PDB file of C-alpha atoms and ligand atoms in Angstrom:
ATOM      1  CA  UNK A  13     -58.409  26.610  -6.678  1.00 74.00           C
ATOM      2  CA  UNK A  14     -57.540  23.650  -4.501  1.00 86.00           C
ATOM      3  CA  UNK A  15     -59.509  22.775  -1.420  1.00 89.00           C
ATOM      4  CA  UNK A  16     -57.887  23.238   1.680  1.00 90.00           C
ATOM      5  CA  UNK A  17     -56.444  19.758   3.053  1.00 89.00           C
ATOM      6  CA  UNK A  18     -56.007  19.738   6.874  1.00 89.00           C
ATOM      7  CA  UNK A  19     -53.786  16.525   6.522  1.00 89.00           C
ATOM      8  CA  UNK A  20     -51.707  17.154   3.568  1.00 91.00           C
ATOM      9  CA  UNK A  21     -47.983  18.252   4.643  1.00 93.00           C
ATOM     10  CA  UNK A  22     -47.038  19.410   1.442  1.00 97.00           C
ATOM     11  CA  UNK A  23     -44.033  18.983  -0.467  1.00 98.00           C
ATOM     12  CA  UNK A  24     -42.298  22.679  -1.041  1.00 98.00           C
ATOM     13  CA  UNK A  25     -38.542  22.723  -2.739  1.00 98.00           C
ATOM     14  CA  UNK A  26     -36.519  26.141  -2.095  1.00 98.00           C
ATOM     15  CA  UNK A  27     -34.063  26.901  -4.698  1.00 98.00           C
ATOM     16  CA  UNK A  28     -30.838  28.839  -2.931  1.00 97.00           C
ATOM     17  CA  UNK A  29     -28.855  31.114  -5.582  1.00 96.00           C
ATOM     18  CA  UNK A  30     -26.577  34.072  -5.205  1.00 95.00           C
ATOM     19  CA  UNK A  31     -27.072  37.071  -7.778  1.00 95.00           C
ATOM     20  CA  UNK A  32     -25.216  36.358 -11.181  1.00 94.00           C
ATOM     21  CA  UNK A  33     -24.217  38.556 -13.600  1.00 92.00           C
ATOM     22  CA  UNK A  34     -24.135  36.174 -16.491  1.00 93.00           C
ATOM     23  CA  UNK A  35     -25.868  38.213 -19.779  1.00 92.00           C
ATOM     24  CA  UNK A  36     -26.614  34.711 -20.978  1.00 93.00           C
ATOM     25  CA  UNK A  37     -29.298  34.243 -18.304  1.00 96.00           C
ATOM     26  CA  UNK A  38     -31.754  36.578 -19.929  1.00 96.00           C
ATOM     27  CA  UNK A  39     -32.098  34.311 -22.683  1.00 95.00           C
ATOM     28  CA  UNK A  40     -34.085  32.118 -20.536  1.00 96.00           C
ATOM     29  CA  UNK A  41     -36.223  34.846 -19.614  1.00 96.00           C
ATOM     30  CA  UNK A  42     -39.694  36.014 -21.811  1.00 96.00           C
ATOM     31  CA  UNK A  43     -40.395  39.364 -23.379  1.00 95.00           C
ATOM     32  CA  UNK A  44     -42.052  41.080 -20.952  1.00 93.00           C
ATOM     33  CA  UNK A  45     -39.336  40.197 -18.013  1.00 95.00           C
ATOM     34  CA  UNK A  46     -36.867  41.436 -20.288  1.00 96.00           C
ATOM     35  CA  UNK A  47     -38.133  44.511 -21.037  1.00 95.00           C
ATOM     36  CA  UNK A  48     -38.448  44.949 -17.223  1.00 94.00           C
ATOM     37  CA  UNK A  49     -35.616  44.061 -16.629  1.00 96.00           C
ATOM     38  CA  UNK A  50     -34.178  46.702 -19.154  1.00 95.00           C
ATOM     39  CA  UNK A  51     -35.887  49.166 -16.891  1.00 95.00           C
ATOM     40  CA  UNK A  52     -34.130  48.430 -13.809  1.00 95.00           C
ATOM     41  CA  UNK A  53     -31.357  51.178 -13.851  1.00 95.00           C
ATOM     42  CA  UNK A  54     -29.747  49.868 -11.427  1.00 96.00           C
ATOM     43  CA  UNK A  55     -27.123  47.150 -11.908  1.00 96.00           C
ATOM     44  CA  UNK A  56     -27.083  44.745  -9.294  1.00 95.00           C
ATOM     45  CA  UNK A  57     -31.156  44.918  -9.073  1.00 96.00           C
ATOM     46  CA  UNK A  58     -31.166  44.391 -13.030  1.00 97.00           C
ATOM     47  CA  UNK A  59     -28.871  41.004 -12.482  1.00 97.00           C
ATOM     48  CA  UNK A  60     -30.853  40.200  -9.545  1.00 97.00           C
ATOM     49  CA  UNK A  61     -34.374  40.361 -10.846  1.00 97.00           C
ATOM     50  CA  UNK A  62     -32.996  38.632 -14.158  1.00 97.00           C
ATOM     51  CA  UNK A  63     -30.953  35.128 -12.058  1.00 98.00           C
ATOM     52  CA  UNK A  64     -34.435  35.321  -9.991  1.00 98.00           C
ATOM     53  CA  UNK A  65     -36.034  34.557 -13.255  1.00 98.00           C
ATOM     54  CA  UNK A  66     -34.014  32.785 -15.024  1.00 98.00           C
ATOM     55  CA  UNK A  67     -33.594  29.722 -11.801  1.00 98.00           C
ATOM     56  CA  UNK A  68     -37.660  30.151 -11.738  1.00 98.00           C
ATOM     57  CA  UNK A  69     -37.559  29.252 -15.060  1.00 98.00           C
ATOM     58  CA  UNK A  70     -35.231  26.170 -15.085  1.00 97.00           C
ATOM     59  CA  UNK A  71     -37.197  24.740 -12.365  1.00 98.00           C
ATOM     60  CA  UNK A  72     -40.549  25.146 -13.492  1.00 98.00           C
ATOM     61  CA  UNK A  73     -39.103  24.256 -16.836  1.00 97.00           C
ATOM     62  CA  UNK A  74     -37.885  20.468 -15.513  1.00 97.00           C
ATOM     63  CA  UNK A  75     -41.250  20.302 -13.829  1.00 97.00           C
ATOM     64  CA  UNK A  76     -43.513  20.914 -16.594  1.00 97.00           C
ATOM     65  CA  UNK A  77     -41.378  19.169 -18.879  1.00 97.00           C
ATOM     66  CA  UNK A  78     -40.789  21.802 -21.137  1.00 96.00           C
ATOM     67  CA  UNK A  79     -38.615  24.810 -22.370  1.00 95.00           C
ATOM     68  CA  UNK A  80     -38.077  27.981 -20.319  1.00 96.00           C
ATOM     69  CA  UNK A  81     -39.075  30.265 -22.468  1.00 95.00           C
ATOM     70  CA  UNK A  82     -41.893  28.348 -23.150  1.00 96.00           C
ATOM     71  CA  UNK A  83     -43.623  28.634 -19.443  1.00 97.00           C
ATOM     72  CA  UNK A  84     -46.783  31.689 -19.069  1.00 97.00           C
ATOM     73  CA  UNK A  85     -46.282  33.716 -15.991  1.00 97.00           C
ATOM     74  CA  UNK A  86     -48.457  36.880 -15.339  1.00 95.00           C
ATOM     75  CA  UNK A  87     -47.943  39.331 -12.465  1.00 92.00           C
ATOM     76  CA  UNK A  88     -51.708  40.737 -12.868  1.00 91.00           C
ATOM     77  CA  UNK A  89     -52.809  42.531  -9.491  1.00 89.00           C
ATOM     78  CA  UNK A  90     -55.802  40.906  -8.692  1.00 84.00           C
ATOM     79  CA  UNK A  91     -57.082  43.787  -6.399  1.00 84.00           C
ATOM     80  CA  UNK A  92     -56.384  46.640  -9.329  1.00 89.00           C
ATOM     81  CA  UNK A  93     -55.997  45.149 -12.493  1.00 89.00           C
ATOM     82  CA  UNK A  94     -52.037  46.447 -12.446  1.00 87.00           C
ATOM     83  CA  UNK A  95     -49.333  44.867 -13.388  1.00 85.00           C
ATOM     84  CA  UNK A  96     -47.561  44.550 -10.264  1.00 85.00           C
ATOM     85  CA  UNK A  97     -49.823  41.374  -8.510  1.00 89.00           C
ATOM     86  CA  UNK A  98     -48.190  37.947  -7.356  1.00 93.00           C
ATOM     87  CA  UNK A  99     -46.859  36.268 -10.043  1.00 95.00           C
ATOM     88  CA  UNK A 100     -48.369  33.310 -10.886  1.00 96.00           C
ATOM     89  CA  UNK A 101     -47.913  30.212 -13.299  1.00 98.00           C
ATOM     90  CA  UNK A 102     -50.539  29.792 -16.292  1.00 97.00           C
ATOM     91  CA  UNK A 103     -49.169  26.520 -17.662  1.00 95.00           C
ATOM     92  CA  UNK A 104     -48.016  24.732 -19.149  1.00 96.00           C
ATOM     93  CA  UNK A 105     -48.299  21.696 -17.237  1.00 95.00           C
ATOM     94  CA  UNK A 106     -49.020  20.436 -13.966  1.00 96.00           C
ATOM     95  CA  UNK A 107     -50.685  23.507 -11.263  1.00 97.00           C
ATOM     96  CA  UNK A 108     -47.160  24.844 -10.056  1.00 98.00           C
ATOM     97  CA  UNK A 109     -46.882  27.853  -7.364  1.00 98.00           C
ATOM     98  CA  UNK A 110     -43.876  29.813  -6.991  1.00 98.00           C
ATOM     99  CA  UNK A 111     -42.573  32.772  -4.559  1.00 98.00           C
ATOM    100  CA  UNK A 112     -39.363  34.145  -5.079  1.00 98.00           C
ATOM    101  CA  UNK A 113     -37.272  36.757  -2.465  1.00 98.00           C
ATOM    102  CA  UNK A 114     -34.160  38.755  -2.749  1.00 95.00           C
ATOM    103  CA  UNK A 115     -31.741  39.988   0.029  1.00 93.00           C
ATOM    104  CA  UNK A 116     -28.558  41.427  -0.939  1.00 87.00           C
ATOM    105  CA  UNK A 117     -27.312  39.474  -3.726  1.00 90.00           C
ATOM    106  CA  UNK A 118     -29.174  36.162  -1.681  1.00 94.00           C
ATOM    107  CA  UNK A 119     -31.790  34.491  -4.046  1.00 97.00           C
ATOM    108  CA  UNK A 120     -34.484  31.955  -2.849  1.00 98.00           C
ATOM    109  CA  UNK A 121     -37.220  30.420  -5.497  1.00 98.00           C
ATOM    110  CA  UNK A 122     -40.204  28.368  -3.202  1.00 98.00           C
ATOM    111  CA  UNK A 123     -41.910  26.283  -5.768  1.00 98.00           C
ATOM    112  CA  UNK A 124     -45.146  23.569  -4.772  1.00 98.00           C
ATOM    113  CA  UNK A 125     -47.893  22.387  -6.336  1.00 97.00           C
ATOM    114  CA  UNK A 126     -51.379  22.844  -5.765  1.00 96.00           C
ATOM    115  CA  UNK A 127     -51.351  25.024  -2.994  1.00 96.00           C
ATOM    116  CA  UNK A 128     -49.946  28.659  -2.850  1.00 97.00           C
ATOM    117  CA  UNK A 129     -46.648  29.650  -1.593  1.00 98.00           C
ATOM    118  CA  UNK A 130     -44.587  32.686  -0.192  1.00 98.00           C
ATOM    119  CA  UNK A 131     -41.035  32.889   0.754  1.00 98.00           C
ATOM    120  CA  UNK A 132     -39.075  35.886   1.949  1.00 98.00           C
ATOM    121  CA  UNK A 133     -35.405  36.209   3.479  1.00 97.00           C
ATOM    122  CA  UNK A 134     -34.134  38.818   5.666  1.00 95.00           C
ATOM    123  CA  UNK A 135     -30.320  39.970   6.014  1.00 91.00           C
ATOM    124  CA  UNK A 136     -28.936  40.132   9.799  1.00 89.00           C
ATOM    125  CA  UNK A 137     -26.490  42.181   9.008  1.00 79.00           C
ATOM    126  CA  UNK A 138     -25.945  44.951   6.787  1.00 74.00           C
ATOM    127  CA  UNK A 139     -28.037  48.191   5.715  1.00 70.00           C
ATOM    128  CA  UNK A 140     -31.686  45.845   5.395  1.00 72.00           C
ATOM    129  CA  UNK A 141     -30.916  44.612   9.321  1.00 70.00           C
ATOM    130  CA  UNK A 142     -30.402  48.492  10.225  1.00 71.00           C
ATOM    131  CA  UNK A 143     -33.364  49.351   8.024  1.00 75.00           C
ATOM    132  CA  UNK A 144     -35.518  46.864  10.351  1.00 75.00           C
ATOM    133  CA  UNK A 145     -34.140  47.667  13.458  1.00 75.00           C
ATOM    134  CA  UNK A 146     -34.820  51.358  12.870  1.00 73.00           C
ATOM    135  CA  UNK A 147     -38.512  50.158  12.509  1.00 77.00           C
ATOM    136  CA  UNK A 148     -37.871  48.876  15.810  1.00 75.00           C
ATOM    137  CA  UNK A 149     -40.660  46.370  16.745  1.00 82.00           C
ATOM    138  CA  UNK A 150     -43.530  49.119  15.195  1.00 88.00           C
ATOM    139  CA  UNK A 151     -44.550  46.067  12.822  1.00 92.00           C
ATOM    140  CA  UNK A 152     -45.106  43.096  16.090  1.00 94.00           C
ATOM    141  CA  UNK A 153     -48.152  43.249  17.192  1.00 93.00           C
ATOM    142  CA  UNK A 154     -49.094  43.065  21.234  1.00 91.00           C
ATOM    143  CA  UNK A 155     -48.461  39.643  21.902  1.00 91.00           C
ATOM    144  CA  UNK A 156     -45.164  39.472  19.756  1.00 93.00           C
ATOM    145  CA  UNK A 157     -44.130  42.638  21.718  1.00 91.00           C
ATOM    146  CA  UNK A 158     -44.175  41.003  25.196  1.00 91.00           C
ATOM    147  CA  UNK A 159     -42.139  38.236  23.776  1.00 93.00           C
ATOM    148  CA  UNK A 160     -39.613  40.821  22.392  1.00 92.00           C
ATOM    149  CA  UNK A 161     -39.135  43.049  25.257  1.00 90.00           C
ATOM    150  CA  UNK A 162     -38.262  39.395  27.315  1.00 92.00           C
ATOM    151  CA  UNK A 163     -35.503  38.744  24.790  1.00 93.00           C
ATOM    152  CA  UNK A 164     -31.731  40.078  25.633  1.00 92.00           C
ATOM    153  CA  UNK A 165     -30.513  43.354  23.674  1.00 88.00           C
ATOM    154  CA  UNK A 166     -28.409  41.147  21.750  1.00 89.00           C
ATOM    155  CA  UNK A 167     -30.558  38.724  20.367  1.00 91.00           C
ATOM    156  CA  UNK A 168     -33.151  41.368  19.309  1.00 90.00           C
ATOM    157  CA  UNK A 169     -31.719  42.011  15.906  1.00 90.00           C
ATOM    158  CA  UNK A 170     -32.084  38.759  14.687  1.00 92.00           C
ATOM    159  CA  UNK A 171     -35.304  37.952  16.482  1.00 94.00           C
ATOM    160  CA  UNK A 172     -36.763  41.190  14.566  1.00 94.00           C
ATOM    161  CA  UNK A 173     -35.347  39.254  11.092  1.00 94.00           C
ATOM    162  CA  UNK A 174     -37.192  35.951  11.911  1.00 96.00           C
ATOM    163  CA  UNK A 175     -40.256  37.296  13.138  1.00 96.00           C
ATOM    164  CA  UNK A 176     -40.317  39.950   9.869  1.00 95.00           C
ATOM    165  CA  UNK A 177     -39.669  37.079   7.314  1.00 97.00           C
ATOM    166  CA  UNK A 178     -42.633  34.587   8.856  1.00 97.00           C
ATOM    167  CA  UNK A 179     -45.056  37.291   8.526  1.00 96.00           C
ATOM    168  CA  UNK A 180     -43.567  38.537   5.270  1.00 96.00           C
ATOM    169  CA  UNK A 181     -43.775  34.886   3.878  1.00 97.00           C
ATOM    170  CA  UNK A 182     -47.236  34.701   4.793  1.00 96.00           C
ATOM    171  CA  UNK A 183     -47.969  37.628   3.082  1.00 94.00           C
ATOM    172  CA  UNK A 184     -46.506  36.534  -0.105  1.00 96.00           C
ATOM    173  CA  UNK A 185     -48.452  33.269   0.346  1.00 96.00           C
ATOM    174  CA  UNK A 186     -51.641  35.133   0.339  1.00 92.00           C
ATOM    175  CA  UNK A 187     -50.419  37.785  -2.324  1.00 90.00           C
ATOM    176  CA  UNK A 188     -51.845  40.415   0.193  1.00 83.00           C
ATOM    177  CA  UNK A 189     -48.192  41.491   0.193  1.00 81.00           C
ATOM    178  CA  UNK A 190     -47.618  44.446   2.485  1.00 79.00           C
ATOM    179  CA  UNK A 191     -50.852  46.026   1.704  1.00 81.00           C
ATOM    180  CA  UNK A 192     -52.137  44.146   4.778  1.00 82.00           C
ATOM    181  CA  UNK A 193     -50.482  45.761   7.958  1.00 88.00           C
ATOM    182  CA  UNK A 194     -47.693  43.335   9.164  1.00 91.00           C
ATOM    183  CA  UNK A 195     -49.630  44.001  12.856  1.00 91.00           C
ATOM    184  CA  UNK A 196     -52.494  41.927  11.539  1.00 90.00           C
ATOM    185  CA  UNK A 197     -50.548  38.472  10.851  1.00 92.00           C
ATOM    186  CA  UNK A 198     -49.219  37.476  14.271  1.00 94.00           C
ATOM    187  CA  UNK A 199     -46.788  34.784  14.329  1.00 96.00           C
ATOM    188  CA  UNK A 200     -44.801  32.396  16.901  1.00 96.00           C
ATOM    189  CA  UNK A 201     -41.382  34.030  18.600  1.00 95.00           C
ATOM    190  CA  UNK A 202     -38.787  33.301  17.062  1.00 95.00           C
ATOM    191  CA  UNK A 203     -37.312  30.516  19.810  1.00 93.00           C
ATOM    192  CA  UNK A 204     -40.370  28.659  19.219  1.00 96.00           C
ATOM    193  CA  UNK A 205     -41.502  26.455  15.639  1.00 96.00           C
ATOM    194  CA  UNK A 206     -42.706  28.800  13.103  1.00 97.00           C
ATOM    195  CA  UNK A 207     -46.367  29.042  13.142  1.00 96.00           C
ATOM    196  CA  UNK A 208     -49.381  31.536  12.473  1.00 94.00           C
ATOM    197  CA  UNK A 209     -51.352  32.763  15.563  1.00 91.00           C
ATOM    198  CA  UNK A 210     -53.508  35.189  13.707  1.00 85.00           C
ATOM    199  CA  UNK A 211     -55.857  35.854  11.637  1.00 72.00           C
ATOM    200  CA  UNK A 212     -58.676  33.863  12.386  1.00 65.00           C
ATOM    201  CA  UNK A 213     -60.981  33.314  10.481  1.00 60.00           C
ATOM    202  CA  UNK A 214     -64.628  32.216  12.379  1.00 60.00           C
ATOM    203  CA  UNK A 215     -63.164  31.695  15.292  1.00 58.00           C
ATOM    204  CA  UNK A 216     -60.450  29.131  13.873  1.00 63.00           C
ATOM    205  CA  UNK A 217     -57.364  30.312  13.066  1.00 65.00           C
ATOM    206  CA  UNK A 218     -56.482  30.731   9.030  1.00 77.00           C
ATOM    207  CA  UNK A 219     -54.902  27.064   7.572  1.00 91.00           C
ATOM    208  CA  UNK A 220     -50.881  28.452   6.708  1.00 95.00           C
ATOM    209  CA  UNK A 221     -47.932  26.351   7.354  1.00 96.00           C
ATOM    210  CA  UNK A 222     -44.845  28.160   8.553  1.00 98.00           C
ATOM    211  CA  UNK A 223     -41.352  26.712   8.027  1.00 98.00           C
ATOM    212  CA  UNK A 224     -38.165  28.261   8.872  1.00 98.00           C
ATOM    213  CA  UNK A 225     -35.301  27.899   6.199  1.00 97.00           C
ATOM    214  CA  UNK A 226     -31.205  27.748   6.697  1.00 88.00           C
ATOM    215  CA  UNK A 227     -30.561  30.133   4.469  1.00 88.00           C
ATOM    216  CA  UNK A 228     -26.385  30.949   4.447  1.00 79.00           C
ATOM    217  CA  UNK A 229     -24.831  32.870   7.261  1.00 79.00           C
ATOM    218  CA  UNK A 230     -25.866  36.451   7.800  1.00 89.00           C
ATOM    219  CA  UNK A 231     -30.038  35.830   6.864  1.00 93.00           C
ATOM    220  CA  UNK A 232     -32.677  34.175   8.319  1.00 96.00           C
ATOM    221  CA  UNK A 233     -35.736  33.171   5.917  1.00 97.00           C
ATOM    222  CA  UNK A 234     -38.950  31.484   6.192  1.00 98.00           C
ATOM    223  CA  UNK A 235     -41.644  29.431   3.600  1.00 98.00           C
ATOM    224  CA  UNK A 236     -45.240  29.752   4.631  1.00 97.00           C
ATOM    225  CA  UNK A 237     -48.435  27.810   2.304  1.00 97.00           C
ATOM    226  CA  UNK A 238     -51.872  28.698   2.406  1.00 95.00           C
ATOM    227  CA  UNK A 239     -54.686  25.727   2.748  1.00 94.00           C
ATOM    228  CA  UNK A 240     -52.233  22.806   4.186  1.00 95.00           C
ATOM    229  CA  UNK A 241     -51.175  21.488   7.452  1.00 94.00           C
ATOM    230  CA  UNK A 242     -47.618  21.542   7.217  1.00 96.00           C
ATOM    231  CA  UNK A 243     -44.639  21.524   4.857  1.00 97.00           C
ATOM    232  CA  UNK A 244     -42.162  19.120   3.855  1.00 98.00           C
ATOM    233  CA  UNK A 245     -39.229  21.437   2.578  1.00 98.00           C
ATOM    234  CA  UNK A 246     -35.865  20.450   0.775  1.00 98.00           C
ATOM    235  CA  UNK A 247     -33.042  23.074  -0.357  1.00 97.00           C
ATOM    236  CA  UNK A 248     -31.075  23.021  -2.973  1.00 97.00           C
ATOM    237  CA  UNK A 249     -28.336  24.320  -4.744  1.00 95.00           C
ATOM    238  CA  UNK A 250     -29.852  26.597  -6.988  1.00 96.00           C
ATOM    239  CA  UNK A 251     -26.032  28.264  -8.331  1.00 95.00           C
ATOM    240  CA  UNK A 252     -25.497  24.613 -10.070  1.00 94.00           C
ATOM    241  CA  UNK A 253     -28.972  25.041 -11.999  1.00 95.00           C
ATOM    242  CA  UNK A 254     -27.865  28.067 -13.485  1.00 96.00           C
ATOM    243  CA  UNK A 255     -24.155  27.451 -13.908  1.00 91.00           C
ATOM    244  CA  UNK A 256     -24.208  26.233 -17.369  1.00 74.00           C
ATOM    245  CA  UNK A 257     -27.601  26.641 -18.173  1.00 80.00           C
ATOM    246  CA  UNK A 258     -27.711  29.863 -20.052  1.00 67.00           C
ATOM    247  CA  UNK A 259     -28.406  29.603 -23.711  1.00 63.00           C
ATOM    248  CA  UNK A 260     -25.618  28.521 -25.680  1.00 58.00           C
ATOM    249  CA  UNK A 261     -23.570  27.261 -22.729  1.00 54.00           C
ATOM    250  CA  UNK A 262     -23.846  23.789 -24.215  1.00 47.00           C
ATOM    251  CA  UNK A 263     -26.131  22.343 -21.440  1.00 48.00           C
ATOM    252  CA  UNK A 264     -29.211  20.255 -22.888  1.00 39.00           C
ATOM    253  CA  UNK A 265     -32.515  22.480 -22.101  1.00 40.00           C
ATOM    254  CA  UNK A 266     -35.751  20.762 -21.178  1.00 39.00           C
ATOM    255  CA  UNK A 267     -37.668  20.756 -24.491  1.00 35.00           C
TER     256      UNK A 267
HETATM  257  C1  COA B 307     -44.258  41.599  -1.771  1.00 95.89           C
HETATM  258  C2  COA B 307     -43.461  42.176  -1.326  1.00 95.89           C
HETATM  259  C3  COA B 307     -44.236  42.542   0.142  1.00 95.89           C
HETATM  260  C4  COA B 307     -42.102  42.422  -1.766  1.00 95.89           C
HETATM  261  O1  COA B 307     -41.399  43.042  -1.505  1.00 95.89           O
HETATM  262  P1  COA B 307     -39.767  43.271  -1.007  1.00 95.89           P
HETATM  263  O2  COA B 307     -39.611  42.687   0.930  1.00 95.89           O
HETATM  264  O3  COA B 307     -39.135  44.782  -1.869  1.00 95.89           O
HETATM  265  O4  COA B 307     -39.234  42.330  -2.012  1.00 95.89           O
HETATM  266  P2  COA B 307     -38.809  40.608  -1.457  1.00 95.89           P
HETATM  267  O5  COA B 307     -37.617  40.315  -2.485  1.00 95.89           O
HETATM  268  O6  COA B 307     -38.968  40.027  -0.334  1.00 95.89           O
HETATM  269  O7  COA B 307     -39.658  40.185  -2.876  1.00 95.89           O
HETATM  270  C5  COA B 307     -39.838  40.340  -4.054  1.00 95.89           C
HETATM  271  C6  COA B 307     -40.478  39.237  -4.927  1.00 95.89           C
HETATM  272  O8  COA B 307     -42.113  39.117  -4.308  1.00 95.89           O
HETATM  273  C7  COA B 307     -42.886  38.645  -5.525  1.00 95.89           C
HETATM  274  N1  COA B 307     -44.251  39.390  -5.464  1.00 95.89           N
HETATM  275  C8  COA B 307     -44.377  40.697  -5.812  1.00 95.89           C
HETATM  276  N2  COA B 307     -45.704  41.508  -5.292  1.00 95.89           N
HETATM  277  C9  COA B 307     -46.315  40.038  -5.002  1.00 95.89           C
HETATM  278  C10 COA B 307     -47.326  39.970  -3.881  1.00 95.89           C
HETATM  279  N3  COA B 307     -48.567  41.124  -4.165  1.00 95.89           N
HETATM  280  N4  COA B 307     -47.878  38.433  -3.349  1.00 95.89           N
HETATM  281  C11 COA B 307     -46.695  38.218  -3.159  1.00 95.89           C
HETATM  282  N5  COA B 307     -45.336  37.695  -3.910  1.00 95.89           N
HETATM  283  C12 COA B 307     -45.205  39.075  -4.746  1.00 95.89           C
HETATM  284  C13 COA B 307     -42.643  39.292  -6.466  1.00 95.89           C
HETATM  285  O9  COA B 307     -41.930  37.937  -7.412  1.00 95.89           O
HETATM  286  C14 COA B 307     -41.044  39.881  -6.643  1.00 95.89           C
HETATM  287  O10 COA B 307     -39.500  39.506  -6.874  1.00 95.89           O
HETATM  288  P3  COA B 307     -39.797  39.866  -8.438  1.00 95.89           P
HETATM  289  O11 COA B 307     -40.793  40.822  -9.252  1.00 95.89           O
HETATM  290  O12 COA B 307     -38.041  40.411  -8.827  1.00 95.89           O
HETATM  291  O13 COA B 307     -40.078  38.672  -9.734  1.00 95.89           O
HETATM  292  C15 COA B 307     -44.258  43.123  -1.902  1.00 95.89           C
HETATM  293  O14 COA B 307     -43.574  43.906  -3.061  1.00 95.89           O
HETATM  294  C16 COA B 307     -45.838  43.966  -1.734  1.00 95.89           C
HETATM  295  O15 COA B 307     -45.927  44.421  -0.769  1.00 95.89           O
HETATM  296  N6  COA B 307     -46.266  44.130  -2.685  1.00 95.89           N
HETATM  297  C17 COA B 307     -47.654  44.346  -2.919  1.00 95.89           C
HETATM  298  C18 COA B 307     -48.116  46.016  -3.617  1.00 95.89           C
HETATM  299  C19 COA B 307     -49.321  45.744  -4.139  1.00 95.89           C
HETATM  300  O16 COA B 307     -50.172  44.622  -4.228  1.00 95.89           O
HETATM  301  N7  COA B 307     -50.090  46.919  -3.673  1.00 95.89           N
HETATM  302  C20 COA B 307     -51.902  47.023  -4.332  1.00 95.89           C
HETATM  303  C21 COA B 307     -51.437  47.844  -5.586  1.00 95.89           C
HETATM  304  S1  COA B 307     -53.132  48.219  -6.195  1.00 95.89           S
END
C-alpha cells in the first residue's frame, strides 16, 4: 500500500457513459463477469453492469498496455471473504485503482494510480431522488443537519443528493461501503468546495481528498481518494471509447 502523501494532487480520470444495449460489449468481460451478468434478471441492470465493466476494462487496458480480457479483477470482501467487496485491479501492469457508479442509465468510472478512489453519482430527479428525499436528512450528522435546515425548501432535494454523493464517494474509496453509517462520515455543505470534515484519526482529519463532478443534467457526482491532499480531475467521454470497441467491430484493441 502506498503511504499517504500530504503534498500530492492526485491525477484522477472520470469516464462518463450512457447504458449501452450492445450485446458485443460482453465480449470484453471475463468469465466471472459474464456469469454475474447472466444472473442479473432485469435487462437494464444487466446492460448497465456490462457497459460499466466494458468501459472500465477498455480504459484500464489502455493504461496497462494489454487486452481488456487479460485484466484480472477481484471482488473478494476483505471483511468476510465473500464475493461482494470493493472491486480491485490485480494486474498485469501498474498499480491502478478504480471505482464504478451508476444512477439510472448514467455510468461513471474513476481511475487513479497508487491511491484508492471512490466515485458516486446521484439523480436529482425521478425515483432515485425521491428515495433520497424520503430518507430525509436521516443520513446527515448534527453539524450537517444544521446547514440543511438553513436551506430554502426548493434547494433541499439537490443538496441531499450532493451530501449523499460526497459521503458515498468517501465510503467507496475506503471500501467500507454502506457498512459504515453515513452519519459517521461528515462532509462540507453543498454550497462549499467538497471536503471531508470527519472522521478524525488521532485528533487529525483522515486524509481523504474530494472533488465534485459535472455529470449531465439531472445528476450530481463526487470522487474521493484516500491518502492524498487533493485531486486533479479530468472528465472524459466514455461513450466514444465504447463505440466501436466491442470485439468484432473492427476497431483495433490494445494487445
Ligand atoms: C458500495 C455500495 C455503497 C454501492 O452501492 P450502490 O449505491 O447501490 O451502487 P453504485 O452504483 O453507487 O456503485 C456500485 C458499484 O460499487 C462498487 N462496489 C461494490 N462494493 C463496494 C465497496 N465495498 N467499496 C467500494 N465500491 C464497491 C462496484 O463496482 C459496484 O458496481 P458493479 O458491481 O456493477 O461493478 C454498496 O454496494 C455497499 O455498501 N457495498 C458494501 C456491502 C458490504 O461490504 N457488506 C458487508 C458484507 S460482509
